[in-house]
Amino acid sequence: MLELLWIVPALPFLGFLILALIGSRMPGKTAAAIGVASIGLSALLTVFIGINFISSPPAGRVYIQTLWEWFNVAGLNPGIALRLDAVSLTFIFVITFVGFLIHLYSVEYMEGEEGYSRFFAYMNLFVGSMLMLVLGDNLVLLYLGWEGVGLCSYLLIGFWYKDPANGYAARKAFIVTRVGDTAMAIGLFILFTELGSLNIGRLLEVAPLNWPVGSSMPVLAAALLLGGAVGKSAQLPLQTWLPDAMAGPTPVSALIHAATMVTAGVYLIARMHVIFTLAPVVLTIVGVIGALTLLLAGFSALTQHDIKRVLAYSTISQIGYMFLALGVGAWSAAVFHFMIHAFFKALLFLGAGVVILALHHEQNMFKMGGVRKMIPVTFWTFLIGSASLAALPLVTGGFYSKDLILFYAFDGERANRWLYAAGLLGALITALYTTRMVLLTFFGEAKTHLHHKPTWIMEMPLVVLAVLSTFGGFVELPHTLGHLTLFSDFMQTILPGNQVAEGGISTELILQLTAAVTAILGIFIAYMLYYKNPERVTALRRSAFGSRLHAFWKKGWGFDWLYDTLFVNPIVWIAEVNKSDFIDLIYTFIAWVNRMFNRAFSFTQSGRLRWYAMGIALGAIITLTIAVFL
Amino acid sequence: MNTVPMESGLVLAGILFILGFIGVLVRRNIVFILLSLEVMLNAAGLAFIFAGSRWVQADGQVMFIFILAMAAAEVSVGLALILQIFRDFKTLDADAANNMRG
Amino acid sequence: MILLWLIAILMIGGIAAWAAAKWNVMLARWIALIATLINFVLVIMLWVQHSGGLTLGANAPWLLDFRWNWIPSFGISFHMALDGMSLLLILLTSFIGVLSVLTSWTEIEYRAGFFHFNLLWILAGITGVFLSLDLFMFYFFWEVMLIPMYFLIGIWGHENRIYASFKFFIFTQASSLFMFVAILALYFIHGKNTGVYTFDYLQLLGTVFTPKAEMWLMFGFLIAFVVKLPIVPLHNWLPDAHTEAPTAGSVVLAALLLKTGAYGILRFVIPLFPHAVRDFQIPGMILGAIGIIYGAILAFAQTDFKRLVAYTSVNHMGFVMLGAFALNELALQGVVMQMLCHGISTGALFILVGALYERIHTRDLNKMGGFWDEIPRMGAVGLVFALASLGLPGLGNFIAEFLTLTGAFMANNWITAIATLGLVASTIYSLRIMARVFYGRKPKVEKHIPDFNVREMIIMGALILSIIWLGIFPHPVLDTSRPAINNIIRTAAAKGSVSQLEKPGTLLPDKAGQVQFAGKNEKGGAR
């Protein structure tokens, strides 16, 4: 069964090939069927493989399938080889399953759009690349998937290519992440130069033997890998591309910019955890980046008008939680939060997509309102997803995953009270903006009328994801509530565990109560501010300081402006000024000097006989003078 | 036999040469330029004659006869050219024939 | 003998095409196509025939050797030989040769016979350059490819063709005179040392110099190659020549002519002057890094599509310079890959620009935009090759750049780290192509643009297949060039003092001819 693993990524690639070559000539239904079926079969196969893997685990809990050797030069011999273990299994399950639901949803969402088959081709290519990213058994293959998903992200953000703004957003996404990728590439060079291999298993084995903890090489390598992770996962300081990436169709935002691709950074760090443990400084930086990002993005999410931008900032913020978890060494908690987040954030995006389509491509929340009666299924599922995002205690998956992170941040091996505080504050803000979003979108009076009513094709994925984002959390329950550790046990076949330092059940209970109270408090404040008496918020926003802060947060803390002034504009300016290449001036000057000489000499060739005679005479006189006097 | 001193002869030749040369430079009519050229040639010939008589050698006179022969050939070619130039340019102005200007 | 035929077929075909055009232009095209096709098939046969011997003969990398004493009194012989590296390069030459004849099928109407004569003679000259092992012959072919190229640009080029052709000629001619002087100096130094006056490469390899002489001679050779490559600040002929040349000319220039410079560095500069090369390593790598960054910035600024593509060559050839001076197997293999992949990807982009120019009669990016819905095939092809030039994994250029950079990183960390920034820069200009041509709103010109026809799709299909093949299964290519690359490293090492070579991270060949990882792995012990 496990040897069928190669088919999992092969199916989406096959779908892509078919759609890319002849997709434009087939009817839309066929194209959609191929696009959905390839991912569906892939998901089905993943489930079988997963059952097989868990019921009869291979030796060492890792299964490696080598397809062929990619290239082999002077000891650098990455293979096209797949590596299946607990971490990659979790990821491919989420990718194929959520991917399938989103593909299905797109069948209706994208109906009638120009380039329908192109859309499915890109989406299939994305799923294939993402699977290569998480399955690759060496960092070169991982890099292939890494760049591949970046490409698909670019193509899909710019899917509606006729609007230059979409093209700009797409380029921005690709280039900003490419900055991180370049850092990561240099990290790979260091790893290969120092350790002589880029095979993941080999690196994890060899690194602790060659490098003492905290020595300069692992710090450098880990910092550079972190650069790649930060770019892909839209963390500080490379987070600016994600809000703009919402220019793409909503299913794209759900799949790429919420559920899967943006968590690739989390995957990378979890995958290379040995290198990061050898560099505790970098690991601390990971946590700090996570904490800062989750706060910054949370405040920005509070001020957005566009529902998709709220969700985008919320994604940045939630990935910040995952980074925080990685930073405190809670590896499995990070992966757990990734999984739950993939469910509820995909759900939220898809729900938002239904609303947007229902209101004829209206994305401004202030022009929505009161749609809960019109699209009840969407409303209830969206509410479930929001509850999970806001970490409503006990009944949502989001509560359990976020609680686990906060618990380790407070009480784990690398506990840090500051990070914990940031996480708690972040939870409050999360509850605030989530409630605000739900209230603005679904409650209040209806401002527009319904344009498109979703059918089962769009509602089925919502329901499934709602179930998953609620019950998905129950695979890992804290000590106080039944103590189930299915997920972390599974993860810890690959990732190191995290010893809890002190306390016990009582500390844990207090922490949980705090988290629960925070979430409920956030929901309550938002209810008071945005529903009961919205005048107070309006007044606050009107005040001089308030309006400035509001604008500042809404623009994402001015990072775009900063990068434009620091990097983009100077480079564009230099390029513009140097368009005709100043070095060419040197050669033009040489040519000019020659031409000047030419003109000077040709002036003497006047064609006048008497001038020549004069020249002869002068020459003779000068020669004679020299001969006589010297 | 009363001989003219070498120095005055050479001065005479020099003056003639310079006169001829000035003629070449200042006259624009090609015929006059040719005339001036003849003067210069004869000045050189005169210098040869004086030198020949100073050292009592026949070489000076040989050179003069050589110059005479050359001048005759030169005049015949030169006059032919002048005719051709006059036909092409309808003028005898040497400066008009500056087609070889660089 | 077959090596001689490779050149002779092209030369004869060229003359025949010229003669045939007097009666029928189509006949001339067919003759040119058939001649290049025969060559391509011959080279493929050579490759298949020798693929077995490649892995074995690590010590004697020469697969074929042809020698005929031409002017024995001066030590000039007609010496041609083939090793893995030259095999790959003549493979590229014959492949691009076929495609360049095909691209000019409808583009060239004016004096088509003479055009094909020039095209085929350039190809012959390039093939000769890649095969000659006699420096006199090498110089001869080096000039043979120059003059027809001058005519190609000057007669069939665009608006500013005369300026461009002169610039091209003066740059390359002036620089190759330096090489000519260096060749003569090498000839006399070797003659004085050993009493044998010869131009034969294999005999000259053993020449001993004073350090100063070695440095000067290296510069003599290097300057000719570096101008061809080209390297900033000697690159200025390139954008003009590429922009003004007809499509086939640009393709041959970018895909093949630039490679002769890279080939020269690998074949002559490194093995003949290893000490000087080692002394020049850091400046050489810095020049490479400058080329990468500077070329990308210039490419980004252009508004002429063809000029943009031309500057990408400066960017990509920077990798060649960087890798060549890194002097280890990884980087040199990367350089060979880069030569092939750049040939394919930039060639394809030039063909695309040419096809677009045939349709809309402009190269100005400001007059383009939103072409995707009208010409989706061109868009898809453009996308593939824009991605290739930004080094997307899965396409050949990634392998090339990754190997080059990894190897270069072992030689020098900081320069390579800066050069790696070129990956971001190349992303910026590549995406700009897509944004300005295929995305965005359509400009006012509302004329229907026909998409690629069958002939053009055959060309592009061949190019796309080969770039993907190089990207996911480059084994055959790497195996072919390995013995040749190892031989270059070994020749350089044999002349050089070994202690100098034993820097950490440098690759050293051991006795069996295999290359091992030296330096770093002792301390680990775990590997």
Short mmCIF file of N, CA, C and O in Angstrom, two decimals, chain A residues 58-152:
data_model
loop_
_atom_site.label_atom_id
_atom_site.label_comp_id
_atom_site.label_asym_id
_atom_site.label_seq_id
_atom_site.Cartn_x
_atom_site.Cartn_y
_atom_site.Cartn_z
N PRO A 58 5.99 1.48 9.26
CA PRO A 58 7.26 0.95 8.75
C PRO A 58 8.37 1.12 9.78
O PRO A 58 8.20 1.85 10.76
N ALA A 59 9.47 0.46 9.54
CA ALA A 59 10.59 0.51 10.48
C ALA A 59 11.06 1.95 10.64
O ALA A 59 11.21 2.68 9.67
N GLY A 60 11.28 2.34 11.87
CA GLY A 60 11.75 3.70 12.14
C GLY A 60 10.69 4.75 11.93
O GLY A 60 10.96 5.94 11.97
N ARG A 61 9.47 4.32 11.73
CA ARG A 61 8.34 5.25 11.56
C ARG A 61 8.53 6.19 10.37
O ARG A 61 7.93 7.26 10.32
N VAL A 62 9.43 5.83 9.46
CA VAL A 62 9.64 6.67 8.28
C VAL A 62 9.62 5.76 7.07
O VAL A 62 10.26 4.71 7.08
N TYR A 63 8.87 6.17 6.05
CA TYR A 63 8.87 5.39 4.82
C TYR A 63 9.44 6.27 3.71
O TYR A 63 9.01 7.41 3.53
N ILE A 64 10.45 5.75 3.02
CA ILE A 64 11.06 6.54 1.95
C ILE A 64 10.94 5.79 0.63
O ILE A 64 11.25 4.61 0.55
N GLN A 65 10.45 6.49 -0.35
CA GLN A 65 10.30 5.90 -1.67
C GLN A 65 11.13 6.71 -2.67
O GLN A 65 10.86 7.89 -2.89
N THR A 66 12.15 6.07 -3.24
CA THR A 66 12.98 6.78 -4.20
C THR A 66 12.50 6.46 -5.60
O THR A 66 12.41 5.30 -5.98
N LEU A 67 12.18 7.50 -6.36
CA LEU A 67 11.70 7.27 -7.72
C LEU A 67 12.87 7.24 -8.68
O LEU A 67 13.05 6.31 -9.42
N TRP A 68 13.67 8.28 -8.70
CA TRP A 68 14.91 8.24 -9.48
C TRP A 68 15.86 9.28 -8.90
O TRP A 68 15.45 10.15 -8.13
N GLU A 69 17.12 9.11 -9.27
CA GLU A 69 18.11 10.07 -8.79
C GLU A 69 18.02 11.30 -9.66
O GLU A 69 18.08 11.22 -10.88
N TRP A 70 17.87 12.45 -9.03
CA TRP A 70 17.64 13.69 -9.79
C TRP A 70 18.91 14.08 -10.52
O TRP A 70 18.96 14.12 -11.75
N PHE A 71 19.94 14.38 -9.76
CA PHE A 71 21.25 14.59 -10.37
C PHE A 71 22.29 14.18 -9.36
O PHE A 71 21.98 13.98 -8.18
N ASN A 72 23.50 14.01 -9.82
CA ASN A 72 24.54 13.53 -8.93
C ASN A 72 25.85 14.17 -9.34
O ASN A 72 26.46 13.78 -10.31
N VAL A 73 26.26 15.17 -8.60
CA VAL A 73 27.50 15.85 -8.92
C VAL A 73 28.31 16.02 -7.65
O VAL A 73 27.85 16.65 -6.69
N ALA A 74 29.48 15.43 -7.64
CA ALA A 74 30.44 15.65 -6.57
C ALA A 74 29.80 15.54 -5.19
O ALA A 74 29.97 16.38 -4.33
N GLY A 75 29.07 14.48 -4.98
CA GLY A 75 28.52 14.25 -3.66
C GLY A 75 27.17 14.88 -3.42
O GLY A 75 26.50 14.56 -2.43
N LEU A 76 26.76 15.76 -4.29
CA LEU A 76 25.42 16.34 -4.17
C LEU A 76 24.49 15.48 -5.02
O LEU A 76 24.49 15.59 -6.23
N ASN A 77 23.75 14.59 -4.36
CA ASN A 77 22.94 13.66 -5.15
C ASN A 77 21.52 13.56 -4.62
O ASN A 77 21.10 12.53 -4.10
N PRO A 78 20.76 14.63 -4.74
CA PRO A 78 19.37 14.54 -4.32
C PRO A 78 18.59 13.63 -5.24
O PRO A 78 18.84 13.59 -6.44
N GLY A 79 17.67 12.88 -4.68
CA GLY A 79 16.82 12.03 -5.49
C GLY A 79 15.44 12.63 -5.59
O GLY A 79 15.07 13.49 -4.80
N ILE A 80 14.71 12.17 -6.59
CA ILE A 80 13.27 12.45 -6.58
C ILE A 80 12.72 11.37 -5.67
O ILE A 80 12.40 10.26 -6.10
N ALA A 81 12.68 11.67 -4.39
CA ALA A 81 12.34 10.66 -3.40
C ALA A 81 11.34 11.23 -2.41
O ALA A 81 11.41 12.40 -2.06
N LEU A 82 10.40 10.40 -2.01
CA LEU A 82 9.34 10.87 -1.12
C LEU A 82 9.57 10.32 0.27
O LEU A 82 10.02 9.18 0.45
N ARG A 83 9.26 11.14 1.27
CA ARG A 83 9.49 10.73 2.64
C ARG A 83 8.16 10.86 3.37
O ARG A 83 7.58 11.94 3.49
N LEU A 84 7.67 9.73 3.86
CA LEU A 84 6.39 9.74 4.57
C LEU A 84 6.66 9.46 6.04
O LEU A 84 7.24 8.43 6.39
N ASP A 85 6.27 10.39 6.89
CA ASP A 85 6.31 10.13 8.33
C ASP A 85 5.13 10.88 8.95
O ASP A 85 4.27 11.40 8.22
N ALA A 86 5.09 10.93 10.26
CA ALA A 86 3.90 11.49 10.91
C ALA A 86 3.63 12.92 10.44
O ALA A 86 2.49 13.28 10.15
N VAL A 87 4.71 13.72 10.37
CA VAL A 87 4.51 15.12 10.01
C VAL A 87 4.01 15.24 8.58
O VAL A 87 3.00 15.90 8.31
N SER A 88 4.71 14.57 7.65
CA SER A 88 4.30 14.75 6.25
C SER A 88 2.94 14.11 6.01
O SER A 88 2.17 14.59 5.18
N LEU A 89 2.63 13.06 6.74
CA LEU A 89 1.31 12.44 6.57
C LEU A 89 0.22 13.42 6.96
O LEU A 89 -0.77 13.59 6.24
N THR A 90 0.39 14.09 8.11
CA THR A 90 -0.58 15.09 8.53
C THR A 90 -0.75 16.15 7.46
O THR A 90 -1.87 16.53 7.10
N PHE A 91 0.39 16.60 6.94
CA PHE A 91 0.31 17.66 5.94
C PHE A 91 -0.36 17.19 4.67
O PHE A 91 -1.22 17.88 4.13
N ILE A 92 0.01 15.98 4.18
CA ILE A 92 -0.61 15.59 2.90
C ILE A 92 -2.08 15.30 3.09
O ILE A 92 -2.89 15.52 2.20
N PHE A 93 -2.45 14.84 4.29
CA PHE A 93 -3.88 14.63 4.54
C PHE A 93 -4.63 15.96 4.43
O PHE A 93 -5.63 16.07 3.71
N VAL A 94 -4.12 16.97 5.12
CA VAL A 94 -4.79 18.27 5.07
C VAL A 94 -4.79 18.82 3.64
O VAL A 94 -5.81 19.31 3.15
N ILE A 95 -3.65 18.70 2.96
CA ILE A 95 -3.55 19.28 1.62
C ILE A 95 -4.54 18.63 0.66
O ILE A 95 -5.30 19.30 -0.03
N THR A 96 -4.54 17.29 0.64
CA THR A 96 -5.41 16.64 -0.34
C THR A 96 -6.87 16.78 0.06
O THR A 96 -7.72 17.03 -0.79
N PHE A 97 -7.15 16.63 1.35
CA PHE A 97 -8.56 16.62 1.75
C PHE A 97 -9.18 18.01 1.66
O PHE A 97 -10.21 18.20 1.01
N VAL A 98 -8.53 18.98 2.30
CA VAL A 98 -9.04 20.35 2.19
C VAL A 98 -8.97 20.80 0.74
O VAL A 98 -9.88 21.47 0.23
N GLY A 99 -7.90 20.39 0.06
CA GLY A 99 -7.75 20.74 -1.35
C GLY A 99 -8.92 20.23 -2.17
O GLY A 99 -9.48 20.94 -3.01
N PHE A 100 -9.32 18.99 -1.89
CA PHE A 100 -10.44 18.41 -2.63
C PHE A 100 -11.71 19.21 -2.39
O PHE A 100 -12.44 19.55 -3.32
N LEU A 101 -11.98 19.52 -1.10
CA LEU A 101 -13.21 20.27 -0.79
C LEU A 101 -13.21 21.61 -1.51
O LEU A 101 -14.24 22.05 -2.05
N ILE A 102 -12.05 22.26 -1.52
CA ILE A 102 -11.99 23.59 -2.14
C ILE A 102 -12.15 23.47 -3.66
O ILE A 102 -12.79 24.31 -4.30
N HIS A 103 -11.58 22.43 -4.24
CA HIS A 103 -11.76 22.22 -5.68
C HIS A 103 -13.25 22.04 -6.00
O HIS A 103 -13.76 22.60 -6.97
N LEU A 104 -13.89 21.24 -5.17
CA LEU A 104 -15.31 20.99 -5.39
C LEU A 104 -16.09 22.30 -5.31
O LEU A 104 -16.93 22.60 -6.17
N TYR A 105 -15.80 23.07 -4.29
CA TYR A 105 -16.44 24.36 -4.09
C TYR A 105 -16.23 25.26 -5.32
O TYR A 105 -17.15 25.94 -5.78
N SER A 106 -15.00 25.21 -5.88
CA SER A 106 -14.69 26.09 -7.01
C SER A 106 -15.49 25.77 -8.24
O SER A 106 -15.66 26.61 -9.12
N VAL A 107 -15.95 24.51 -8.35
CA VAL A 107 -16.71 24.13 -9.53
C VAL A 107 -17.87 25.10 -9.72
O VAL A 107 -18.14 25.56 -10.82
N GLU A 108 -18.52 25.44 -8.59
CA GLU A 108 -19.62 26.37 -8.71
C GLU A 108 -19.14 27.82 -8.64
O GLU A 108 -19.63 28.68 -9.38
N TYR A 109 -18.18 28.07 -7.74
CA TYR A 109 -17.76 29.45 -7.52
C TYR A 109 -17.21 30.07 -8.79
O TYR A 109 -17.47 31.24 -9.10
N MET A 110 -16.43 29.28 -9.54
CA MET A 110 -15.75 29.83 -10.71
C MET A 110 -16.56 29.66 -11.98
O MET A 110 -16.08 29.97 -13.07
N GLU A 111 -17.76 29.11 -11.87
CA GLU A 111 -18.55 28.79 -13.06
C GLU A 111 -18.75 30.04 -13.92
O GLU A 111 -19.08 31.12 -13.42
N GLY A 112 -18.54 29.84 -15.21
CA GLY A 112 -18.78 30.96 -16.13
C GLY A 112 -17.63 31.93 -16.22
O GLY A 112 -17.68 32.87 -17.00
N GLU A 113 -16.59 31.72 -15.40
CA GLU A 113 -15.44 32.62 -15.50
C GLU A 113 -14.64 32.28 -16.76
O GLU A 113 -14.57 31.12 -17.17
N GLU A 114 -14.03 33.30 -17.32
CA GLU A 114 -13.13 33.06 -18.44
C GLU A 114 -11.89 32.33 -17.91
O GLU A 114 -11.37 32.66 -16.85
N GLY A 115 -11.45 31.31 -18.63
CA GLY A 115 -10.29 30.57 -18.17
C GLY A 115 -10.62 29.57 -17.07
O GLY A 115 -9.84 29.36 -16.15
N TYR A 116 -11.82 28.95 -17.19
CA TYR A 116 -12.27 27.99 -16.19
C TYR A 116 -11.30 26.82 -16.07
O TYR A 116 -10.88 26.44 -14.98
N SER A 117 -10.89 26.27 -17.24
CA SER A 117 -9.98 25.11 -17.18
C SER A 117 -8.58 25.53 -16.74
O SER A 117 -7.88 24.78 -16.08
N ARG A 118 -8.21 26.74 -17.10
CA ARG A 118 -6.91 27.26 -16.66
C ARG A 118 -6.87 27.30 -15.13
O ARG A 118 -5.87 26.95 -14.51
N PHE A 119 -7.99 27.70 -14.53
CA PHE A 119 -8.05 27.77 -13.08
C PHE A 119 -7.78 26.40 -12.46
O PHE A 119 -6.96 26.25 -11.56
N PHE A 120 -8.45 25.38 -12.99
CA PHE A 120 -8.25 24.05 -12.40
C PHE A 120 -6.85 23.53 -12.70
O PHE A 120 -6.28 22.80 -11.89
N ALA A 121 -6.32 23.89 -13.85
CA ALA A 121 -4.95 23.47 -14.15
C ALA A 121 -3.99 24.02 -13.10
O ALA A 121 -3.18 23.31 -12.51
N TYR A 122 -4.11 25.33 -12.84
CA TYR A 122 -3.24 25.95 -11.84
C TYR A 122 -3.44 25.32 -10.47
O TYR A 122 -2.48 25.07 -9.74
N MET A 123 -4.72 25.11 -10.11
CA MET A 123 -4.98 24.57 -8.78
C MET A 123 -4.38 23.17 -8.63
O MET A 123 -3.81 22.83 -7.60
N ASN A 124 -4.51 22.35 -9.68
CA ASN A 124 -3.91 21.02 -9.63
C ASN A 124 -2.40 21.10 -9.53
O ASN A 124 -1.78 20.37 -8.75
N LEU A 125 -1.83 22.01 -10.29
CA LEU A 125 -0.38 22.17 -10.21
C LEU A 125 0.01 22.57 -8.80
O LEU A 125 1.00 22.09 -8.24
N PHE A 126 -0.80 23.43 -8.20
CA PHE A 126 -0.49 23.86 -6.84
C PHE A 126 -0.50 22.67 -5.89
O PHE A 126 0.43 22.49 -5.10
N VAL A 127 -1.55 21.86 -5.95
CA VAL A 127 -1.63 20.74 -5.02
C VAL A 127 -0.45 19.79 -5.23
O VAL A 127 0.19 19.35 -4.25
N GLY A 128 -0.12 19.54 -6.51
CA GLY A 128 1.02 18.69 -6.78
C GLY A 128 2.30 19.25 -6.18
O GLY A 128 3.07 18.54 -5.51
N SER A 129 2.55 20.55 -6.39
CA SER A 129 3.78 21.16 -5.88
C SER A 129 3.81 21.12 -4.36
O SER A 129 4.84 20.85 -3.74
N MET A 130 2.65 21.40 -3.77
CA MET A 130 2.60 21.42 -2.31
C MET A 130 2.89 20.03 -1.76
O MET A 130 3.58 19.88 -0.73
N LEU A 131 2.40 19.00 -2.45
CA LEU A 131 2.68 17.64 -2.00
C LEU A 131 4.17 17.34 -2.13
O LEU A 131 4.76 16.68 -1.27
N MET A 132 4.80 17.83 -3.21
CA MET A 132 6.24 17.63 -3.35
C MET A 132 6.97 18.33 -2.22
O MET A 132 7.96 17.82 -1.69
N LEU A 133 6.49 19.50 -1.86
CA LEU A 133 7.14 20.26 -0.78
C LEU A 133 7.17 19.42 0.50
O LEU A 133 8.21 19.29 1.14
N VAL A 134 6.02 18.88 0.87
CA VAL A 134 5.99 18.20 2.17
C VAL A 134 6.50 16.77 2.08
O VAL A 134 6.91 16.21 3.09
N LEU A 135 6.50 16.19 0.87
CA LEU A 135 6.95 14.80 0.78
C LEU A 135 8.43 14.68 0.43
O LEU A 135 9.02 13.63 0.62
N GLY A 136 9.03 15.73 -0.08
CA GLY A 136 10.41 15.65 -0.53
C GLY A 136 11.34 15.17 0.58
O GLY A 136 11.26 15.66 1.70
N ASP A 137 12.20 14.22 0.25
CA ASP A 137 13.06 13.69 1.31
C ASP A 137 14.40 14.41 1.34
O ASP A 137 15.26 14.07 2.12
N ASN A 138 14.58 15.39 0.46
CA ASN A 138 15.79 16.20 0.56
C ASN A 138 15.40 17.65 0.35
O ASN A 138 14.33 17.95 -0.17
N LEU A 139 16.31 18.53 0.77
CA LEU A 139 15.93 19.95 0.76
C LEU A 139 15.85 20.51 -0.65
O LEU A 139 15.16 21.49 -0.87
N VAL A 140 16.54 19.87 -1.62
CA VAL A 140 16.45 20.37 -2.98
C VAL A 140 15.06 20.11 -3.54
O VAL A 140 14.45 20.98 -4.18
N LEU A 141 14.55 18.92 -3.26
CA LEU A 141 13.20 18.60 -3.73
C LEU A 141 12.18 19.46 -2.98
O LEU A 141 11.20 19.94 -3.56
N LEU A 142 12.43 19.67 -1.70
CA LEU A 142 11.56 20.56 -0.93
C LEU A 142 11.57 21.94 -1.57
O LEU A 142 10.53 22.58 -1.72
N TYR A 143 12.76 22.37 -1.98
CA TYR A 143 12.88 23.69 -2.62
C TYR A 143 12.09 23.72 -3.93
O TYR A 143 11.50 24.75 -4.27
N LEU A 144 12.09 22.58 -4.63
CA LEU A 144 11.30 22.51 -5.87
C LEU A 144 9.82 22.76 -5.57
O LEU A 144 9.17 23.59 -6.21
N GLY A 145 9.31 22.05 -4.57
CA GLY A 145 7.92 22.27 -4.20
C GLY A 145 7.69 23.68 -3.72
O GLY A 145 6.71 24.34 -4.05
N TRP A 146 8.65 24.16 -2.96
CA TRP A 146 8.60 25.50 -2.36
C TRP A 146 8.44 26.57 -3.43
O TRP A 146 7.59 27.45 -3.35
N GLU A 147 9.26 26.47 -4.49
CA GLU A 147 9.16 27.44 -5.58
C GLU A 147 7.92 27.18 -6.42
O GLU A 147 7.31 28.10 -6.94
N GLY A 148 7.57 25.90 -6.54
CA GLY A 148 6.39 25.55 -7.34
C GLY A 148 5.13 26.15 -6.75
O GLY A 148 4.32 26.74 -7.47
N VAL A 149 4.97 26.06 -5.42
CA VAL A 149 3.77 26.64 -4.83
C VAL A 149 3.82 28.16 -4.95
O VAL A 149 2.79 28.82 -5.15
N GLY A 150 5.02 28.73 -4.86
CA GLY A 150 5.14 30.18 -5.04
C GLY A 150 4.67 30.58 -6.42
O GLY A 150 3.94 31.56 -6.58
N LEU A 151 5.07 29.78 -7.42
CA LEU A 151 4.64 30.06 -8.79
C LEU A 151 3.13 30.00 -8.91
O LEU A 151 2.49 30.90 -9.48
N CYS A 152 2.53 28.93 -8.34
CA CYS A 152 1.07 28.79 -8.47
C CYS A 152 0.37 29.92 -7.75
O CYS A 152 -0.66 30.43 -8.22
#
